[in-house]
N, CA, C and O of each residue as an XYZ file, in Angstrom:
596
protein
N       0.842     -1.177      0.000
C       0.000      0.000      0.000
C       0.887      1.240      0.000
O       1.880      1.314      0.724
N       0.513      2.201     -0.818
C       1.260      3.459     -0.884
C       0.601      4.487      0.024
O      -0.614      4.686     -0.004
N       1.446      5.143      0.840
C       0.955      6.168      1.752
C       1.864      7.383      1.666
O       2.984      7.303      1.163
N       1.364      8.513      2.165
C       2.138      9.747      2.250
C       2.346     10.040      3.725
O       1.388     10.057      4.498
N       3.581     10.269      4.117
C       3.903     10.497      5.526
C       3.588     11.936      5.926
O       3.912     12.876      5.200
N       2.959     12.098      7.078
C       2.650     13.423      7.613
C       3.790     13.972      8.470
O       3.853     15.172      8.734
N       4.686     13.090      8.900
C       5.824     13.492      9.730
C       6.959     12.511      9.500
O       6.764     11.458      8.892
N       8.148     12.857      9.986
C       9.301     11.969      9.859
C       9.076     10.730     10.722
O       8.673     10.833     11.880
N       9.339      9.566     10.146
C       9.216      8.311     10.886
C      10.517      7.552     10.709
O      10.939      7.271      9.587
N      11.149      7.220     11.831
C      12.434      6.537     11.835
C      12.341      5.241     11.040
O      11.385      4.481     11.195
N      13.318      4.991     10.205
C      13.436      3.796      9.357
C      12.331      3.666      8.309
O      12.167      2.599      7.717
N      11.573      4.734      8.073
C      10.537      4.664      7.047
C      10.674      5.803      6.041
O      10.692      5.561      4.834
N      10.771      7.037      6.523
C      10.916      8.156      5.603
C      10.678      9.488      6.282
O      10.437      9.570      7.486
N      10.753     10.525      5.470
C      10.570     11.884      5.967
C       9.185     12.394      5.597
O       8.495     11.817      4.756
N       8.794     13.483      6.242
C       7.501     14.085      5.998
C       7.334     14.411      4.510
O       8.237     14.966      3.885
N       6.176     14.062      3.952
C       5.881     14.368      2.568
C       6.326     13.320      1.571
O       6.021     13.441      0.385
N       7.036     12.298      2.011
C       7.477     11.246      1.098
C       6.355     10.235      0.871
O       5.531      9.979      1.749
N       6.352      9.676     -0.326
C       5.419      8.599     -0.653
C       6.176      7.291     -0.482
O       7.190      7.061     -1.140
N       5.674      6.428      0.414
C       6.353      5.164      0.694
C       5.360      4.010      0.566
O       4.148      4.194      0.678
N       5.899      2.832      0.330
C       5.080      1.618      0.271
C       5.295      0.819      1.548
O       6.428      0.539      1.940
N       4.190      0.458      2.190
C       4.251     -0.344      3.415
C       3.207     -1.451      3.308
O       2.368     -1.442      2.407
N       3.267     -2.389      4.224
C       2.274     -3.465      4.255
C       0.923     -2.882      4.674
O       0.846     -1.918      5.436
N      -0.131     -3.498      4.153
C      -1.483     -2.991      4.395
C      -1.811     -2.879      5.881
O      -2.351     -1.862      6.317
N      -1.495     -3.898      6.656
C      -1.816     -3.894      8.079
C      -1.093     -2.795      8.836
O      -1.678     -2.166      9.717
N       0.166     -2.552      8.508
C       0.949     -1.499      9.160
C       0.314     -0.135      8.880
O       0.234      0.714      9.768
N      -0.133      0.066      7.643
C      -0.753      1.339      7.289
C      -2.120      1.493      7.955
O      -2.389      2.511      8.593
N      -2.983      0.486      7.806
C      -4.363      0.596      8.297
C      -4.478      0.554      9.820
O      -5.341      1.220     10.392
N      -3.625     -0.214     10.473
C      -3.759     -0.404     11.918
C      -2.859      0.489     12.757
O      -3.118      0.677     13.946
N      -1.806      1.046     12.162
C      -0.878      1.835     12.967
C      -0.701      3.257     12.427
O      -1.003      4.224     13.126
N      -0.214      3.391     11.191
C       0.160      4.710     10.681
C      -1.035      5.643     10.472
O      -1.012      6.788     10.924
N      -2.058      5.170      9.803
C      -3.193      6.039      9.479
C      -4.034      6.374     10.718
O      -4.399      7.539     10.873
N      -4.366      5.425     11.612
C      -5.139      5.797     12.811
C      -4.420      6.794     13.721
O      -5.073      7.579     14.409
N      -3.111      6.773     13.735
C      -2.348      7.688     14.584
C      -1.997      8.985     13.859
O      -1.238      9.800     14.383
N      -2.538      9.181     12.670
C      -2.315     10.377     11.842
C      -0.850     10.575     11.486
O      -0.400     11.708     11.316
N      -0.098      9.478     11.370
C       1.282      9.561     10.914
C       1.343      9.595      9.390
O       2.344     10.025      8.816
N       0.263      9.140      8.728
C       0.257      9.052      7.271
C      -1.179      9.079      6.767
O      -2.128      8.963      7.543
N      -1.321      9.236      5.449
C      -2.626      9.127      4.813
C      -2.463      8.426      3.471
O      -1.359      8.338      2.934
N      -3.581      7.928      2.932
C      -3.542      7.162      1.692
C      -3.014      8.025      0.550
O      -3.320      9.214      0.472
N      -2.223      7.425     -0.332
C      -1.652      8.137     -1.474
C      -2.573      7.982     -2.681
O      -2.249      7.268     -3.630
N      -3.717      8.653     -2.638
C      -4.626      8.650     -3.785
C      -4.098      9.629     -4.827
O      -3.175     10.397     -4.553
N      -4.682      9.602     -6.017
C      -4.228     10.510     -7.076
C      -4.369     11.972     -6.665
O      -3.465     12.775     -6.897
N      -5.501     12.318     -6.055
C      -5.704     13.708     -5.641
C      -4.748     14.092     -4.508
O      -4.270     15.226     -4.461
N      -4.468     13.164     -3.604
C      -3.540     13.451     -2.507
C      -2.128     13.661     -3.034
O      -1.400     14.513     -2.524
N      -1.733     12.898     -4.048
C      -0.396     13.048     -4.629
C      -0.279     14.396     -5.333
O       0.754     15.059     -5.234
N      -1.330     14.806     -6.045
C      -1.316     16.117     -6.712
C      -1.227     17.237     -5.684
O      -0.467     18.190     -5.856
N      -2.011     17.115     -4.610
C      -1.989     18.122     -3.550
C      -0.610     18.177     -2.896
O      -0.126     19.255     -2.550
N       0.020     17.015     -2.727
C       1.357     16.957     -2.144
C       2.364     17.688     -3.022
O       3.221     18.406     -2.507
N       2.273     17.518     -4.335
C       3.192     18.199     -5.250
C       3.037     19.713     -5.150
O       4.028     20.442     -5.145
N       1.792     20.186     -5.069
C       1.546     21.622     -4.930
C       2.132     22.125     -3.613
O       2.770     23.177     -3.582
N       1.922     21.383     -2.530
C       2.458     21.774     -1.224
C       3.978     21.792     -1.232
O       4.588     22.673     -0.626
N       4.601     20.827     -1.910
C       6.065     20.795     -1.987
C       6.597     22.025     -2.705
O       7.596     22.608     -2.283
N       5.934     22.423     -3.792
C       6.359     23.619     -4.529
C       6.221     24.861     -3.659
O       7.111     25.711     -3.639
N       5.099     24.967     -2.936
C       4.893     26.113     -2.055
C       5.930     26.133     -0.937
O       6.458     27.192     -0.600
N       6.224     24.962     -0.359
C       7.203     24.870      0.716
C       8.594     25.252      0.209
O       9.354     25.915      0.915
N       8.926     24.831     -1.022
C      10.232     25.161     -1.596
C      10.355     26.663     -1.820
O      11.407     27.244     -1.554
N       9.286     27.302     -2.309
C       9.310     28.759     -2.500
C       9.483     29.470     -1.166
O      10.254     30.423     -1.055
N       8.757     28.996     -0.153
C       8.836     29.616      1.168
C      10.240     29.476      1.753
O      10.782     30.433      2.305
N      10.830     28.281      1.632
C      12.183     28.070      2.148
C      13.198     28.939      1.416
O      14.120     29.469      2.037
N      13.040     29.090      0.108
C      13.953     29.929     -0.665
C      13.822     31.390     -0.241
O      14.819     32.103     -0.127
N      12.587     31.829     -0.009
C      12.365     33.204      0.445
C      12.993     33.422      1.826
O      13.632     34.447      2.063
N      12.810     32.459      2.735
C      13.405     32.566      4.071
C      14.924     32.583      3.991
O      15.579     33.273      4.772
N      15.489     31.830      3.053
C      16.941     31.795      2.894
C      17.464     33.143      2.420
O      18.501     33.604      2.896
N      16.763     33.781      1.490
C      17.174     35.100      0.994
C      17.147     36.119      2.127
O      18.070     36.922      2.265
N      16.093     36.088      2.936
C      15.996     37.009      4.074
C      17.120     36.739      5.070
O      17.721     37.677      5.595
N      17.408     35.467      5.335
C      18.477     35.105      6.270
C      19.833     35.555      5.743
O      20.676     35.997      6.524
N      20.063     35.453      4.433
C      21.337     35.900      3.860
C      21.499     37.407      3.999
O      22.599     37.882      4.282
N      20.419     38.173      3.805
C      20.485     39.627      3.981
C      20.827     39.973      5.425
O      21.665     40.837      5.683
N      20.172     39.291      6.367
C      20.444     39.538      7.781
C      21.868     39.131      8.138
O      22.521     39.801      8.938
N      22.353     38.039      7.552
C      23.726     37.589      7.805
C      24.728     38.631      7.322
O      25.733     38.877      7.989
N      24.466     39.242      6.174
C      25.355     40.292      5.674
C      25.356     41.496      6.601
O      26.393     42.134      6.781
N      24.209     41.817      7.193
C      24.121     42.952      8.106
C      24.883     42.701      9.403
O      25.586     43.586      9.890
N      24.748     41.504      9.965
C      25.339     41.276     11.284
C      26.747     40.703     11.232
O      27.392     40.580     12.273
N      27.241     40.349     10.054
C      28.584     39.761      9.995
C      29.665     40.774     10.371
O      30.751     40.384     10.798
N      29.383     42.064     10.219
C      30.351     43.101     10.584
C      30.172     43.593     12.016
O      30.941     44.435     12.480
N      29.179     43.085     12.710
C      28.873     43.552     14.063
C      29.884     42.990     15.059
O      30.263     41.821     15.005
N      30.305     43.866     15.968
C      31.175     43.443     17.064
C      30.464     43.781     18.369
O      29.997     44.903     18.565
N      30.389     42.807     19.245
C      29.675     42.954     20.507
C      30.687     43.007     21.638
O      31.607     42.191     21.690
N      30.522     43.971     22.549
C      31.386     44.063     23.728
C      30.575     43.698     24.962
O      29.485     44.224     25.187
N      31.123     42.792     25.752
C      30.450     42.364     26.975
C      31.408     42.587     28.138
O      32.525     42.069     28.144
N      30.959     43.366     29.123
C      31.771     43.648     30.302
C      31.423     42.640     31.390
O      30.257     42.460     31.741
N      32.459     41.984     31.919
C      32.263     40.960     32.944
C      33.200     41.227     34.114
O      34.252     41.846     33.952
N      32.808     40.755     35.288
C      33.696     40.832     36.443
C      34.807     39.817     36.255
O      34.575     38.694     35.807
N      36.029     40.233     36.606
C      37.199     39.400     36.346
C      37.921     39.112     37.653
O      38.080     39.989     38.501
N      38.355     37.863     37.798
C      39.139     37.470     38.954
C      40.614     37.512     38.621
O      41.045     38.251     37.735
N      41.379     36.718     39.334
C      42.816     36.668     39.100
C      43.118     36.040     37.748
O      42.368     35.194     37.262
N      44.207     36.455     37.157
C      44.720     35.921     35.897
C      43.733     36.050     34.738
O      43.783     35.254     33.801
N      42.847     37.028     34.783
C      41.942     37.281     33.667
C      40.795     36.304     33.525
O      40.142     36.274     32.482
N      40.532     35.502     34.547
C      39.415     34.558     34.474
C      38.125     35.254     34.904
O      38.110     36.043     35.848
N      37.060     34.946     34.199
C      35.779     35.578     34.475
C      35.062     34.885     35.623
O      35.243     33.692     35.866
N      34.238     35.669     36.327
C      33.302     35.081     37.279
C      32.082     34.681     36.453
O      31.282     35.538     36.078
N      31.937     33.413     36.172
C      30.881     32.944     35.286
C      31.415     32.851     33.868
O      32.628     32.839     33.655
N      30.524     32.784     32.911
C      30.945     32.726     31.512
C      29.962     33.518     30.661
O      28.857     33.836     31.100
N      30.376     33.827     29.453
C      29.527     34.559     28.526
C      28.538     33.564     27.912
O      28.933     32.510     27.414
N      27.268     33.907     27.954
C      26.226     33.015     27.446
C      25.604     33.581     26.167
O      25.715     34.778     25.898
N      24.959     32.733     25.389
C      24.261     33.233     24.203
C      23.199     34.287     24.544
O      22.945     35.185     23.742
N      22.581     34.186     25.715
C      21.580     35.178     26.112
C      22.210     36.558     26.266
O      21.596     37.562     25.904
N      23.428     36.618     26.799
C      24.131     37.899     26.936
C      24.430     38.498     25.568
O      24.268     39.699     25.354
N      24.867     37.651     24.649
C      25.181     38.122     23.298
C      23.905     38.605     22.614
O      23.922     39.635     21.939
N      22.803     37.881     22.776
C      21.527     38.283     22.175
C      21.053     39.616     22.733
O      20.498     40.437     22.003
N      21.270     39.832     24.028
C      20.877     41.093     24.649
C      21.692     42.250     24.075
O      21.139     43.310     23.780
N      22.992     42.056     23.917
C      23.840     43.105     23.337
C      23.468     43.370     21.878
O      23.478     44.518     21.432
N      23.140     42.315     21.137
C      22.717     42.496     19.746
C      21.407     43.278     19.676
O      21.226     44.094     18.773
N      20.494     43.038     20.616
C      19.227     43.773     20.609
C      19.456     45.251     20.910
O      18.730     46.107     20.404
N      20.460     45.555     21.733
C      20.792     46.956     21.991
C      21.335     47.636     20.736
O      21.201     48.849     20.576
N      21.942     46.858     19.853
C      22.465     47.392     18.595
C      21.410     47.392     17.487
O      21.689     47.817     16.367
N      20.201     46.917     17.794
C      19.115     46.955     16.822
C      18.887     45.674     16.049
O      18.149     45.676     15.064
N      19.502     44.581     16.468
C      19.314     43.291     15.801
C      18.644     42.332     16.774
O      19.278     41.868     17.722
N      17.369     42.032     16.548
C      16.655     41.103     17.424
C      16.928     39.676     16.974
O      16.332     39.190     16.013
N      17.831     39.015     17.675
C      18.226     37.643     17.376
C      17.894     36.797     18.603
O      18.203     37.183     19.730
N      17.269     35.655     18.384
C      16.923     34.748     19.475
C      18.191     34.099     20.029
O      19.085     33.735     19.264
N      18.272     33.955     21.324
C      19.467     33.387     21.963
C      19.707     31.944     21.543
O      20.846     31.477     21.570
N      18.648     31.226     21.153
C      18.783     29.815     20.800
C      19.501     29.586     19.478
O      19.936     28.467     19.204
N      19.637     30.623     18.651
C      20.325     30.455     17.371
C      21.784     30.892     17.453
O      22.516     30.788     16.468
N      22.212     31.378     18.610
C      23.604     31.792     18.803
C      24.389     30.599     19.328
O      24.027     29.992     20.336
N      25.474     30.273     18.624
C      26.274     29.095     18.959
C      27.657     29.552     19.392
O      28.344     30.269     18.664
N      28.057     29.131     20.580
C      29.404     29.399     21.080
C      30.127     28.063     21.112
O      29.706     27.139     21.807
N      31.220     27.962     20.356
C      31.947     26.690     20.237
C      32.463     26.204     21.598
O      32.102     25.118     22.052
N      33.298     27.003     22.234
C      33.854     26.666     23.546
C      33.369     27.706     24.545
O      33.113     28.851     24.174
N      33.244     27.318     25.801
C      32.796     28.253     26.826
C      33.759     29.435     26.907
O      34.976     29.255     26.918
N      33.204     30.637     26.962
C      34.015     31.851     27.052
C      34.163     32.189     28.525
O      33.220     32.660     29.162
N      35.365     31.943     29.068
C      35.608     32.168     30.493
C      36.823     33.045     30.753
O      37.273     33.160     31.893
N      37.363     33.671     29.694
C      38.513     34.557     29.848
C      38.271     35.835     29.055
O      37.358     35.912     28.233
N      39.104     36.830     29.317
C      39.042     38.069     28.543
C      39.592     37.815     27.148
O      40.428     36.932     26.957
N      39.125     38.587     26.176
C      39.660     38.459     24.827
C      38.592     38.621     23.761
O      37.477     39.070     24.024
N      38.974     38.238     22.541
C      38.077     38.326     21.390
C      37.720     36.910     20.951
O      38.600     36.066     20.781
N      36.441     36.657     20.772
C      35.969     35.325     20.415
C      34.985     35.421     19.258
O      34.404     36.478     19.009
N      34.806     34.317     18.560
C      33.820     34.240     17.489
C      32.595     33.493     17.991
O      32.707     32.485     18.689
N      31.428     34.001     17.629
C      30.168     33.315     17.912
C      29.432     33.169     16.589
O      29.431     34.085     15.767
N      28.818     32.037     16.390
C      28.076     31.790     15.156
C      26.587     32.012     15.407
O      26.064     31.693     16.475
N      25.926     32.562     14.404
C      24.490     32.797     14.471
C      23.855     32.007     13.336
O      24.048     32.329     12.163
N      23.096     30.971     13.685
C      22.470     30.114     12.677
C      21.093     30.685     12.341
O      20.114     30.452     13.050
N      21.044     31.435     11.247
C      19.831     32.121     10.844
C      18.902     31.241     10.014
O      17.698     31.487      9.945
N      19.467     30.220      9.388
C      18.742     29.316      8.483
C      19.586     28.053      8.428
O      20.789     28.131      8.677
N      19.025     26.905      8.118
C      19.854     25.694      8.057
C      21.063     25.810      7.123
O      22.057     25.108      7.309
N      20.984     26.689      6.124
C      22.085     26.851      5.184
C      22.833     28.167      5.351
O      23.802     28.409      4.632
N      22.408     29.031      6.287
C      23.017     30.352      6.455
C      23.489     30.518      7.895
O      22.692     30.507      8.833
N      24.811     30.673      8.049
C      25.397     30.889      9.369
C      26.291     32.120      9.298
O      27.195     32.192      8.465
N      26.035     33.090     10.177
C      26.846     34.304     10.239
C      27.773     34.209     11.442
O      27.462     33.541     12.428
N      28.913     34.883     11.351
C      29.874     34.899     12.453
C      30.020     36.330     12.952
O      30.190     37.259     12.163
N      29.952     36.499     14.274
C      30.142     37.819     14.867
C      31.303     37.757     15.850
O      31.615     36.698     16.396
N      31.940     38.905     16.070
C      33.040     39.017     17.027
C      32.475     39.416     18.387
O      31.645     40.320     18.488
N      32.932     38.736     19.417
C      32.520     39.036     20.784
C      33.758     39.455     21.562
O      34.685     38.666     21.747
N      33.765     40.694     22.012
C      34.862     41.218     22.824
C      34.451     41.090     24.284
O      33.418     41.624     24.686
N      35.238     40.396     25.066
C      34.975     40.270     26.496
C      35.978     41.163     27.205
O      37.189     40.954     27.133
N      35.439     42.173     27.896
C      36.302     43.153     28.558
C      36.028     43.147     30.061
O      35.017     42.623     30.527
N      36.951     43.740     30.795
C      36.839     43.808     32.250
C      35.829     44.879     32.640
O      35.820     45.976     32.082
N      34.985     44.546     33.602
C      34.000     45.501     34.098
C      34.676     46.426     35.092
O      35.303     45.972     36.049
N      34.549     47.717     34.865
C      35.161     48.704     35.763
C      34.213     48.968     36.922
O      33.021     49.191     36.713
N      34.731     48.945     38.133
C      33.892     49.195     39.318
C      33.738     50.664     39.575
O      33.067     51.057     40.529
């Protein structure tokens, strides 16, 4: 039996794929749980239209993400932290801190898309990546400076 998957299913396929499974698996498990629906001619045509619309939407989102990446790639963020002996910070710089500084500069970026490779626990200049789209990643400079009392 041919079915269309409504969501990703491990060892079977991804959302929107047309797959062949045994009748009992489809009728008793996948379709009652709304994991899939029958691949009729009209459903296949509707799926093709949805795929085209989804592709256009993803391409549009990618263009917007690339524009934003070009804007923020030149941005440098300074974060003042309390420093102990030998230049070690009390705590570490978090993506939320970087997102807050970016919002002060006029760029509203969610903290969950900011990636810090290694924990920032010393003074200096570091790179942070901003994943704006699955295919678009921007890099910003983060300056960690000593907080003056």
